[in-house]
Coordinates of C-alpha atoms in Angstrom, one line a residue:
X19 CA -32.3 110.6 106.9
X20 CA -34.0 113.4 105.0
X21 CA -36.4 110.3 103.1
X22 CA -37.1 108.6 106.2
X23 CA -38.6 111.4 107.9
X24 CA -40.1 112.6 104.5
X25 CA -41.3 108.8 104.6
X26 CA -43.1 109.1 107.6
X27 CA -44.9 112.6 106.5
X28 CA -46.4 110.9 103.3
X29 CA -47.6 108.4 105.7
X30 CA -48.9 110.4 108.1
X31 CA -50.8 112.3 105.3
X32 CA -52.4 109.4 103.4
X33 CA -53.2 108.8 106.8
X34 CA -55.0 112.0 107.8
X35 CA -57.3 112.0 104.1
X36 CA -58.0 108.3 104.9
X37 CA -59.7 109.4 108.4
X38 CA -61.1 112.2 106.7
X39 CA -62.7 109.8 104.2
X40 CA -61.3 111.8 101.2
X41 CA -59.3 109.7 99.5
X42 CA -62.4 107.9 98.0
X43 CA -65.4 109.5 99.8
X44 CA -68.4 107.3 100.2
X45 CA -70.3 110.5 98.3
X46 CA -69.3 108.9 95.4
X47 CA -69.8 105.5 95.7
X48 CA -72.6 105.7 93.3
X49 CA -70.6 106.4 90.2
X50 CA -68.2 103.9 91.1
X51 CA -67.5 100.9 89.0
X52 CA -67.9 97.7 91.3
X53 CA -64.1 96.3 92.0
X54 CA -63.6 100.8 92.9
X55 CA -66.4 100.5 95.5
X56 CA -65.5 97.8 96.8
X57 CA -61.7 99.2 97.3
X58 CA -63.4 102.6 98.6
X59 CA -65.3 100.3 101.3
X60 CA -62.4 98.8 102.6
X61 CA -60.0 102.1 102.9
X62 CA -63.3 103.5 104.5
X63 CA -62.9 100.9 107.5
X64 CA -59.8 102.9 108.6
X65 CA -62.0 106.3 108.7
X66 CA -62.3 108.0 111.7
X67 CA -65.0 110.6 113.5
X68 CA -63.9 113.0 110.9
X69 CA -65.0 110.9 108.3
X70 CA -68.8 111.9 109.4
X71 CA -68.6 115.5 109.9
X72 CA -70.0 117.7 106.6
X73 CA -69.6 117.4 102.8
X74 CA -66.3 115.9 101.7
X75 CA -65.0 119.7 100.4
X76 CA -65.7 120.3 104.0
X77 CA -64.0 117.5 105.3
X78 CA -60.8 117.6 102.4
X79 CA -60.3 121.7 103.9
X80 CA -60.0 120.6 107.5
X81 CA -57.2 118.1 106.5
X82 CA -55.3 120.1 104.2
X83 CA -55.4 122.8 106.6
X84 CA -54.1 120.1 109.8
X85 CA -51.2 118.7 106.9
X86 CA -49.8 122.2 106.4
X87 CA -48.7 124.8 103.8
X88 CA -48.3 122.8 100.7
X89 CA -51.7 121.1 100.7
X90 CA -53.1 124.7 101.8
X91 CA -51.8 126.0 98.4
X92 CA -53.3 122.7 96.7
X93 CA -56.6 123.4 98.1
X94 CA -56.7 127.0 96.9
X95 CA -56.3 126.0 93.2
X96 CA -58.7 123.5 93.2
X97 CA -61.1 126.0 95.3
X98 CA -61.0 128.0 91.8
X99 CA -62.3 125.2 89.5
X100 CA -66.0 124.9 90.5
X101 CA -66.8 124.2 86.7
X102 CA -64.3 120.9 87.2
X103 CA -65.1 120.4 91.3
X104 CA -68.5 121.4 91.2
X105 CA -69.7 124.4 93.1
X106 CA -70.3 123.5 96.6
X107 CA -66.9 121.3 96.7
X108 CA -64.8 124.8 95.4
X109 CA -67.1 126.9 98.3
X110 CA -66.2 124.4 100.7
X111 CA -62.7 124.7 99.8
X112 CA -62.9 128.7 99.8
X113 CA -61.8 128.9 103.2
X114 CA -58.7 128.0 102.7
X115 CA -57.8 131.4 100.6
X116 CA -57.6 134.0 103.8
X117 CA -59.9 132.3 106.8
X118 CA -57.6 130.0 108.5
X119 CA -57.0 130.3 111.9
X120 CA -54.8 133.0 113.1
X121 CA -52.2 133.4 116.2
X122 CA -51.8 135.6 118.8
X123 CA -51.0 139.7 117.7
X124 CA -48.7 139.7 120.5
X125 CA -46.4 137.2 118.5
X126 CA -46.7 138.9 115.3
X127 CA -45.9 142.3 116.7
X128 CA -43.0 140.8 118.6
X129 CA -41.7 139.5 115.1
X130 CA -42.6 143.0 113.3
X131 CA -40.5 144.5 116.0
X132 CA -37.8 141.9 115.4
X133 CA -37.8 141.7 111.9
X134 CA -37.7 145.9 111.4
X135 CA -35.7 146.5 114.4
X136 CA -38.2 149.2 115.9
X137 CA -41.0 148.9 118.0
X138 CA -44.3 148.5 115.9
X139 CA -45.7 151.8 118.0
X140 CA -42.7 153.7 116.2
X141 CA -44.6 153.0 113.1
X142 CA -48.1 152.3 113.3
X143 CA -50.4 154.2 115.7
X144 CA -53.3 152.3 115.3
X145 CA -52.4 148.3 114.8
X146 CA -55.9 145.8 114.7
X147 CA -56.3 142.1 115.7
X148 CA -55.6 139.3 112.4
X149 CA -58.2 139.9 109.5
X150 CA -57.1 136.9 107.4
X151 CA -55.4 133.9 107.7
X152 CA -53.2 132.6 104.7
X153 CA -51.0 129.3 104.2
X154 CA -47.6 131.0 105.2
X155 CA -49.3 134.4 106.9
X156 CA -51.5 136.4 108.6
X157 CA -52.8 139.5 108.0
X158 CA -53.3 142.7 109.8
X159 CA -54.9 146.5 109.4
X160 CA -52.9 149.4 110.6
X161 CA -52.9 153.3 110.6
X162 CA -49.4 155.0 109.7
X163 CA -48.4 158.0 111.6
X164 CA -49.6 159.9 108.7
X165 CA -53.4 158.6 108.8
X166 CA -52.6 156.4 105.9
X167 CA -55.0 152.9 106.3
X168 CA -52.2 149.8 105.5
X169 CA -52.4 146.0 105.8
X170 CA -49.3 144.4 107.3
X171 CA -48.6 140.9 106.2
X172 CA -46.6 138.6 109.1
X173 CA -45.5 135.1 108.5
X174 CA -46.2 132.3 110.4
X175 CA -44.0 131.2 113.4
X176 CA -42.5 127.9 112.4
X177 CA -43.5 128.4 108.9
X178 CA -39.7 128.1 107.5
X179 CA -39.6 124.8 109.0
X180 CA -43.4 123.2 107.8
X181 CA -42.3 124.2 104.7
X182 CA -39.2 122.7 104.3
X183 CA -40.5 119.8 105.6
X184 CA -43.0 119.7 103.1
X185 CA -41.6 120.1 100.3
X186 CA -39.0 117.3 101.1
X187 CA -41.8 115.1 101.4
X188 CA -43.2 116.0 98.2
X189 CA -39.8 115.5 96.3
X190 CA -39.8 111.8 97.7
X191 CA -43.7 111.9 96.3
X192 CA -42.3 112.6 93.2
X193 CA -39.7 110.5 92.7
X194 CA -41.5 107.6 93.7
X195 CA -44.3 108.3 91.1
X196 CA -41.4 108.4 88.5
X197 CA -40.3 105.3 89.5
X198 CA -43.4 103.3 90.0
X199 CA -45.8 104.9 87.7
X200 CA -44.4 104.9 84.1
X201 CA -47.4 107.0 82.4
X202 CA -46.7 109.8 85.0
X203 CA -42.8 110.3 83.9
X204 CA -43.5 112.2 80.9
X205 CA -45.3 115.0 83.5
X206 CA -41.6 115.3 85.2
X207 CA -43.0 115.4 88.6
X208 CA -39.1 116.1 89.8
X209 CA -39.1 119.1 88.1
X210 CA -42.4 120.3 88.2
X211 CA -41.8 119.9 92.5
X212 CA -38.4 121.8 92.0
X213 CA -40.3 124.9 90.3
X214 CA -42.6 125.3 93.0
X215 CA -40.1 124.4 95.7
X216 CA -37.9 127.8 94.2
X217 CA -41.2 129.8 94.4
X218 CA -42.6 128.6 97.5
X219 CA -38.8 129.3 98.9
X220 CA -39.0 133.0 97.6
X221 CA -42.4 133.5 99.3
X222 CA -40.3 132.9 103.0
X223 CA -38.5 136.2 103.0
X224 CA -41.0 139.3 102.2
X225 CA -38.6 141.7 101.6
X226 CA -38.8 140.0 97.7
X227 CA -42.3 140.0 97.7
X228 CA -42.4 143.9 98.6
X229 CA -40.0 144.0 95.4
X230 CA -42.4 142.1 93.5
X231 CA -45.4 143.9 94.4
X232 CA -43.4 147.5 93.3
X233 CA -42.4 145.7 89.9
X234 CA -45.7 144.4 88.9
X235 CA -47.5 147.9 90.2
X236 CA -45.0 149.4 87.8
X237 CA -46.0 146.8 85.2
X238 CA -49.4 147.2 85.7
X239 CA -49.8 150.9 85.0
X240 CA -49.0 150.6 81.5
X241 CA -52.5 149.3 81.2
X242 CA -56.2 149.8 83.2
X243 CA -56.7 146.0 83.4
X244 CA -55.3 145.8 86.9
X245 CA -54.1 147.8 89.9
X246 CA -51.7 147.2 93.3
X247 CA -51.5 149.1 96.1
X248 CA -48.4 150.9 96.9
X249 CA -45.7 149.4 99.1
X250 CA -44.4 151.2 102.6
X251 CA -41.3 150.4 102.7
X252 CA -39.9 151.7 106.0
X253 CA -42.4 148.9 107.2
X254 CA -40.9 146.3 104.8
X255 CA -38.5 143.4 106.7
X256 CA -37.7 139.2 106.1
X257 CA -41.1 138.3 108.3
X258 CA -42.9 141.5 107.6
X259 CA -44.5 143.3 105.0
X260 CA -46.2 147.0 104.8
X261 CA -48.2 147.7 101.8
X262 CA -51.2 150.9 101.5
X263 CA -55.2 149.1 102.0
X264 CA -56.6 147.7 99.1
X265 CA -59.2 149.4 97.8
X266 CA -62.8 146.8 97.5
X267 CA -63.8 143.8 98.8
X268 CA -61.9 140.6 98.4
X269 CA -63.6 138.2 95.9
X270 CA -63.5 135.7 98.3
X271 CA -66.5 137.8 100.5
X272 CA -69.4 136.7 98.9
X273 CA -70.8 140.2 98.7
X274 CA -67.7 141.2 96.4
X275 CA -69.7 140.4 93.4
X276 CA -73.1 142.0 94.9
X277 CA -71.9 145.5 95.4
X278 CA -73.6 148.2 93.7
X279 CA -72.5 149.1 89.6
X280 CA -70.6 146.0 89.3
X281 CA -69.8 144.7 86.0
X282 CA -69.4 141.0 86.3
X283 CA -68.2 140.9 82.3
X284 CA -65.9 144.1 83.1
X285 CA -64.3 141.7 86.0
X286 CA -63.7 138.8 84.1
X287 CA -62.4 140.4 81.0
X288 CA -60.4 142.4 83.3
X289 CA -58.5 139.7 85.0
X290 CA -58.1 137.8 82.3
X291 CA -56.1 140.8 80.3
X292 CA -54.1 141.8 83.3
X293 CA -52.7 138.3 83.7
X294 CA -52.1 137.9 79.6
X295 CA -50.7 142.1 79.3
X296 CA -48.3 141.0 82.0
X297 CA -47.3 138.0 81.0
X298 CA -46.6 138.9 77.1
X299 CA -45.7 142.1 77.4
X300 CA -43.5 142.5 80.3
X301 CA -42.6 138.4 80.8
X302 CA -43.2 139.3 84.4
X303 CA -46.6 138.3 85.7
X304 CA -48.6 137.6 89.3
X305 CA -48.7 133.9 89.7
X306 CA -51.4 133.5 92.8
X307 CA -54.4 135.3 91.0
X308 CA -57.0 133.2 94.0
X309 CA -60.0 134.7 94.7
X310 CA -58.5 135.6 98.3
X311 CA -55.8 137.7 96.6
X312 CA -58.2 139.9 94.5
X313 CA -60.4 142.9 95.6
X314 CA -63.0 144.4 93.4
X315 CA -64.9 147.4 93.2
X316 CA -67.4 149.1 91.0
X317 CA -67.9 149.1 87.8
X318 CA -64.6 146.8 87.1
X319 CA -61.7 148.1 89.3
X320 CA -59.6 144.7 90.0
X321 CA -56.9 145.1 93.0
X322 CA -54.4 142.3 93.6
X323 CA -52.4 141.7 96.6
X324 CA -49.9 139.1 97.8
X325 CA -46.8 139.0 95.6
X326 CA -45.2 136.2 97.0
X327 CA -45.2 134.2 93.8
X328 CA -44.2 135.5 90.5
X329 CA -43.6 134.1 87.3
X330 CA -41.5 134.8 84.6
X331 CA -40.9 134.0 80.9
X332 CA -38.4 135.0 78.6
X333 CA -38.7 136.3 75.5
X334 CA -38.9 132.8 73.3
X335 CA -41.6 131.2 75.9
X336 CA -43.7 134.8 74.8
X337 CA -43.5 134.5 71.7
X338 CA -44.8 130.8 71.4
X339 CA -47.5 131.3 73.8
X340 CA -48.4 134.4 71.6
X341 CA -48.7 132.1 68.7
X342 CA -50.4 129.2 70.3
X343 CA -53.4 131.7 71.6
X344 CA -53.1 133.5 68.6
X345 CA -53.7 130.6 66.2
X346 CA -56.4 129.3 68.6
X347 CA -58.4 132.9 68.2
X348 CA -58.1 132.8 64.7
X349 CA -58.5 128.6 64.5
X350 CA -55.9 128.3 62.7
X351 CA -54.4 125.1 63.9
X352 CA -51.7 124.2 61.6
X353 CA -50.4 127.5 63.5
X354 CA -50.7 126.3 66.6
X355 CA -49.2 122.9 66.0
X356 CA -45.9 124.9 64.3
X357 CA -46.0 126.4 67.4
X358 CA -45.5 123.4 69.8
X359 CA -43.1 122.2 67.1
X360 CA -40.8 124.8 67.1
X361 CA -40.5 125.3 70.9
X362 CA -40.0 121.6 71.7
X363 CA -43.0 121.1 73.3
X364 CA -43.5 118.0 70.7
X365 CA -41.5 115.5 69.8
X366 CA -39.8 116.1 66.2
X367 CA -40.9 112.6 64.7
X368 CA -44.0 112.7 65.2
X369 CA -46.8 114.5 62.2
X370 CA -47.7 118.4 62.3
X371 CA -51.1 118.4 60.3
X372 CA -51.8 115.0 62.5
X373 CA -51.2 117.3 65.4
X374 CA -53.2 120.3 64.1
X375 CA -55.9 117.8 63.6
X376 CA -55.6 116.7 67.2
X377 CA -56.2 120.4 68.0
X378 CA -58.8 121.2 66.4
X379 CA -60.6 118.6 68.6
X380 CA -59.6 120.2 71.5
X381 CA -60.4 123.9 69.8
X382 CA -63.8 124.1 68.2
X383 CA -65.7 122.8 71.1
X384 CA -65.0 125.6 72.9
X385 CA -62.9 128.2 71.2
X386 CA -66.2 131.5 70.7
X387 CA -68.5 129.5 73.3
X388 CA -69.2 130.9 76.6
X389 CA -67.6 129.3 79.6
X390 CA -70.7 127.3 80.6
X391 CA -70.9 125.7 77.1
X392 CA -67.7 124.0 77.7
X393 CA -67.2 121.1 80.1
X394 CA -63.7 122.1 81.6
X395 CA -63.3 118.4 82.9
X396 CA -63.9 116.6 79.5
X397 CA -61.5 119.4 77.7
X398 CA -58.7 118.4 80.1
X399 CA -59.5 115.0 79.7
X400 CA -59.1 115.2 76.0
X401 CA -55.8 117.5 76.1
X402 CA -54.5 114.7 78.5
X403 CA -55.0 112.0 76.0
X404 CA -53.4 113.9 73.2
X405 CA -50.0 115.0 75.4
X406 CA -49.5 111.2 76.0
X407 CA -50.5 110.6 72.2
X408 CA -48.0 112.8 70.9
X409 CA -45.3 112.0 73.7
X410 CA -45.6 115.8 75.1
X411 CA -43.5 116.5 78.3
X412 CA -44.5 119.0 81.3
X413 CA -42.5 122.0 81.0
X414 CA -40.8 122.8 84.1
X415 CA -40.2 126.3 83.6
X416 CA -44.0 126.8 82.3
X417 CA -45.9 125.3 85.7
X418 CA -46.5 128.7 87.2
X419 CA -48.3 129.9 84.2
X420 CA -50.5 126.6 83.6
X421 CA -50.8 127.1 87.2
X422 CA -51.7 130.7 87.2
X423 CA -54.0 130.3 83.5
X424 CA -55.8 127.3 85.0
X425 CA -56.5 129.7 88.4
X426 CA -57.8 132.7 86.3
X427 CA -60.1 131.0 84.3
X428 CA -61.3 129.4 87.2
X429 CA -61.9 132.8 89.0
X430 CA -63.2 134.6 85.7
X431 CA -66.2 131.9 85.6
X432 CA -66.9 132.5 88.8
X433 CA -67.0 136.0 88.7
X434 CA -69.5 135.8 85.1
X435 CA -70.4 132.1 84.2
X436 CA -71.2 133.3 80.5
X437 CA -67.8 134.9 80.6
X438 CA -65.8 133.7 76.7
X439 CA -62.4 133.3 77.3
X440 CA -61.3 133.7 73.9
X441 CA -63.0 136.9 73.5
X442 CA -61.5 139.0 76.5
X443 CA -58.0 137.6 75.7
X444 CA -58.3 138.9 72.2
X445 CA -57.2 142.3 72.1
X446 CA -54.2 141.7 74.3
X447 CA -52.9 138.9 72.3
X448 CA -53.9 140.6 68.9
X449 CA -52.0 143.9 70.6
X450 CA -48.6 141.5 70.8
X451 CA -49.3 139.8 67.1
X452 CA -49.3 142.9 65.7
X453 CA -46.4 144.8 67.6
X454 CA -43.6 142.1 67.9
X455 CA -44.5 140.2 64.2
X456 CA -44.6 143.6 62.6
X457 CA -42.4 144.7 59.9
X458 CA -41.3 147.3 61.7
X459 CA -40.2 144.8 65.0
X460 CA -38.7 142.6 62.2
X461 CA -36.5 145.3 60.7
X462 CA -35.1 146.3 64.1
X463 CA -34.4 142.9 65.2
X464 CA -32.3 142.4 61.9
X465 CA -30.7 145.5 62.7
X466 CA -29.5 144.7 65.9
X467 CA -28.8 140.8 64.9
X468 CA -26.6 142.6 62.1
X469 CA -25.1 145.0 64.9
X470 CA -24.0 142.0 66.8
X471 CA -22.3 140.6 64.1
X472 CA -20.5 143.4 63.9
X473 CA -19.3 143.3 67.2
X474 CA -18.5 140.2 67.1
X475 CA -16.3 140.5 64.1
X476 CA -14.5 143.4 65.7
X477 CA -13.5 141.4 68.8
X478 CA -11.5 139.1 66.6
X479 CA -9.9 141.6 64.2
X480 CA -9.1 144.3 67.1
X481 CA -5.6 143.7 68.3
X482 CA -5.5 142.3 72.5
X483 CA -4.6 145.7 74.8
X484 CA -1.5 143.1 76.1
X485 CA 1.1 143.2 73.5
X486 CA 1.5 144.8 69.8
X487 CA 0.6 142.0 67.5
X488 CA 0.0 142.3 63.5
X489 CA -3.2 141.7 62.8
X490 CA -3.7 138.9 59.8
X491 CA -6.6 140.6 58.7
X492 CA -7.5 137.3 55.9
X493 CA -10.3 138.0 53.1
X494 CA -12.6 135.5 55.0
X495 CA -12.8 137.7 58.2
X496 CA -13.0 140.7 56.0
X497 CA -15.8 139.2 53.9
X498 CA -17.8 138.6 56.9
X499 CA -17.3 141.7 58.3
X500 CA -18.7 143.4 55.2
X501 CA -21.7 140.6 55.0
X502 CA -22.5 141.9 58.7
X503 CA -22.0 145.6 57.7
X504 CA -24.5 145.3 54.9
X505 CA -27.2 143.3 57.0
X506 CA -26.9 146.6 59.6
X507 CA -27.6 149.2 56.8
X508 CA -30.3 147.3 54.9
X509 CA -31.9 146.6 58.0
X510 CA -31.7 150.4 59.3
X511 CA -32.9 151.6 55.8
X512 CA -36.0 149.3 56.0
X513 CA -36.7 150.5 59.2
X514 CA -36.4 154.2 58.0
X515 CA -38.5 153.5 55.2
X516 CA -41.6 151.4 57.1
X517 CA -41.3 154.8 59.9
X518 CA -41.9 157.0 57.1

């Protein structure tokens, strides 16, 4: 039952781009091949009076926007790639980041009241009208009893339910494009759905967002790239979150990027090394990094806000994307190809130095260049053809951080089209190379890999706390246990020694 209604969503949305004449918009036509046009003419015949109002960005925003969260959220990544999109299309799209249209303060303070079972005048003495509009929330500014200016987030009425519903019809989207479209299959668009139908859940109840945002301000402090406001929790419910105002202007206000003493550069390299410090170092990172989400002030003070998605990797997804950046700064693409290798992202039959070679296409081009040197929509082309070359698979578990790296370097050219990439994520990733490969890291690791042999050894030999039993303690056990033993102490000498 679940399909059919699924069914009749996709159907309903092909339906709404087709009247919207975005499917194949007849801005194009003039690039078109012949047979192409000549399919775009026909689908056109189905176009409706929305077809003829504005620019197809313009047109493309006003139906995501009528089809609902999901395509919301799809609209705000491609908002960020004005170097792919072109700049008026991303602009157009833009509006999708905070300005859609809000409902009635009398509803959202009924479900503040609801949700933190007080009245909102218990808490707030001053409480405004919405100031933003998001996919899954509005937002609002509000004066604590103690004078302190905060912005209380609320979640759409309904907005449990247009999710769900959307992301069922995206599953059946998915599965169908497995079925039918064979090149696709490698890209797992199952599991790549799944991932964001976990973090798209998680976004639904706020209460883990506000422990988001306090782990990620934590994370952040270790380093001056980025800052987040603190959270009030008292204020803090399923449908309703307190946090302290944001200090700036959004990015998505045009005069962000015009205030006085700004440093575009310090922005962009900023960003960039917030998003990589918290990624590498910590394994936790912010995984909506839209213009809408970011607030700036002079010189290069970058704020974020809205925790509701957040990505994590573990400690072996780190340390391979250390390596791949890392041998990409320093072109060394033999490294970089290990890389892949070694975490599975490549298929074990197929050639490492024909890989590395196929890397160094994809590097040199742009690897020291400045980001309007590099044509992002031929470089993606190119990586495109070399996954389905070498038979690479989407990750599942690494679509929030394509997503999130693909977002940031959007917003970082934005911010400074001269901005180089490779040049701001430097020091972080060099930071990482030389801590976690050091000797010293090395040493420890051995130490502790010898400790838990150790352990291990001990649970077999020590006796069970049930019944007295002799203990056959055989020279093989023994013999490993001393093999263990002497890993611990030559790994705790080297470490002594490399201190010293």
């Amino acid at each position: 039952m679940n399909d059919v209604a699924a069914t009749g969503r996709m159907i309903r949305c092909c339906w709404v781009l087709l009247r919207a004449d975005v499917l194949i918009p007849r801005e194009v036509d003039p690039i078109l091949p012949t047979s192409v046009r000549a399919v775009a003419k026909t689908l056109r015949l189905f176009a409706g009076p929305a077809s003829r109002d504005g620019r197809p960005g313009q047109r493309l925003a006003k139906a995501f926007e009528h089809l609902g969260p999901a395509t919301i959220k799809l609209g705000q990544v491609l908002s960020t790639r004005a170097d792919i999109f072109g700049r008026q299309f991303a602009d157009d799209l833009g509006r999708l980041k905070d300005q859609l249209p809000p409902f009635p303060t009398e509803v959202a303070k009924a479900a503040i009241a609801a949700t933190l079972e007080q009245p909102v005048e218990s808490l707030f003495s001053e409480f405004s009208e919405p100031i933003a509009g998001a996919s899954l929330a509005q937002a609002h500014s509000a004066r604590l009893a103690d004078g302190r200016k905060v912005a209380v987030k609320v979640l759409r009425p309904g907005v449990e339910r247009r999710v769900a519903q959307d992301l069922e019809m995206l599953a059946l989207a998915a599965r169908l494009t497995e079925r039918f479209v064979e090149p696709a299959r490698r890209l797992q668009p199952s599991a790549a759905i799944a991932t964001v139908a976990r973090s798209m859940t998680l976004e639904l109840d706020l209460r883990l967002e506000a422990a988001g945002a306090s782990e990620l301000r934590e994370v952040m402090a270790h380093d001056a790239f980025m800052q987040a406001p603190k959270i009030v929790w008292p204020g803090v419910g399923k449908r309703a979150l307190t946090i302290e105002w944001a200090q700036g202007i959004a990015l998505s206000d045009p005069a962000a990027l015009d205030q006085p003493g700004i440093d575009r550069r310090g922005l962009a390299d900023n960003l960039v090394r917030a998003f990589l410090a918290q990624a590498l170092d910590h394994g936790v990172f912010h995984a909506d990094l839209h213009e809408g989400n970011l607030f700036v002030s002079a010189p290069a003070v970058v704020t974020a806000v809205d925790f509701g998605i957040i990505g994590r990797l573990d400690a072996v997804a780190r340390r391979h994307l250390a390596e791949i950046l890392w041998g990409f700064l320093q072109r060394d693409y033999v490294r970089v190809a290990k890389a892949h290798f070694d975490a599975g992202y490549v298929p074990a039959h197929h050639s490492l130095p024909a890989f590395a070679q196929a890397l160094r296409a994809v590097g040199e081009p742009a690897i020291g260049r400045a980001s309007a040197e590099v044509s992002m929509g031929r470089l993606l082309g190119l990586l495109f053809e070399i996954t389905a070359i070498f038979d690479m698979r989407l990750r599942p578990e690494l679509v929030l951080l394509q997503k999130t790296m693909v977002t940031v370097e959007g917003v970082a050219r934005r911010i400074d089209p001269t901005h180089n990439l490779w040049a701001s994520a430097e020091p972080v990733v060099k930071r990482w190379i030389t801590r976690e490969l050091s000797p010293v890291t090395r040493a420890r690791e051995l130490a502790e890999d010898g400790a838990r042999i150790i352990k291990a050894l001990a649970r077999q030999l020590d006796p069970p706390p049930v019944a007295p039993i002799v203990i056959e303690r055989s020279p093989v056990r023994l013999l490993w246990f001393a093999i263990g033993a002497a890993v611990a102490g030559i790994a705790f000498l080297a470490m002594a020694y490399l201190r010293h």
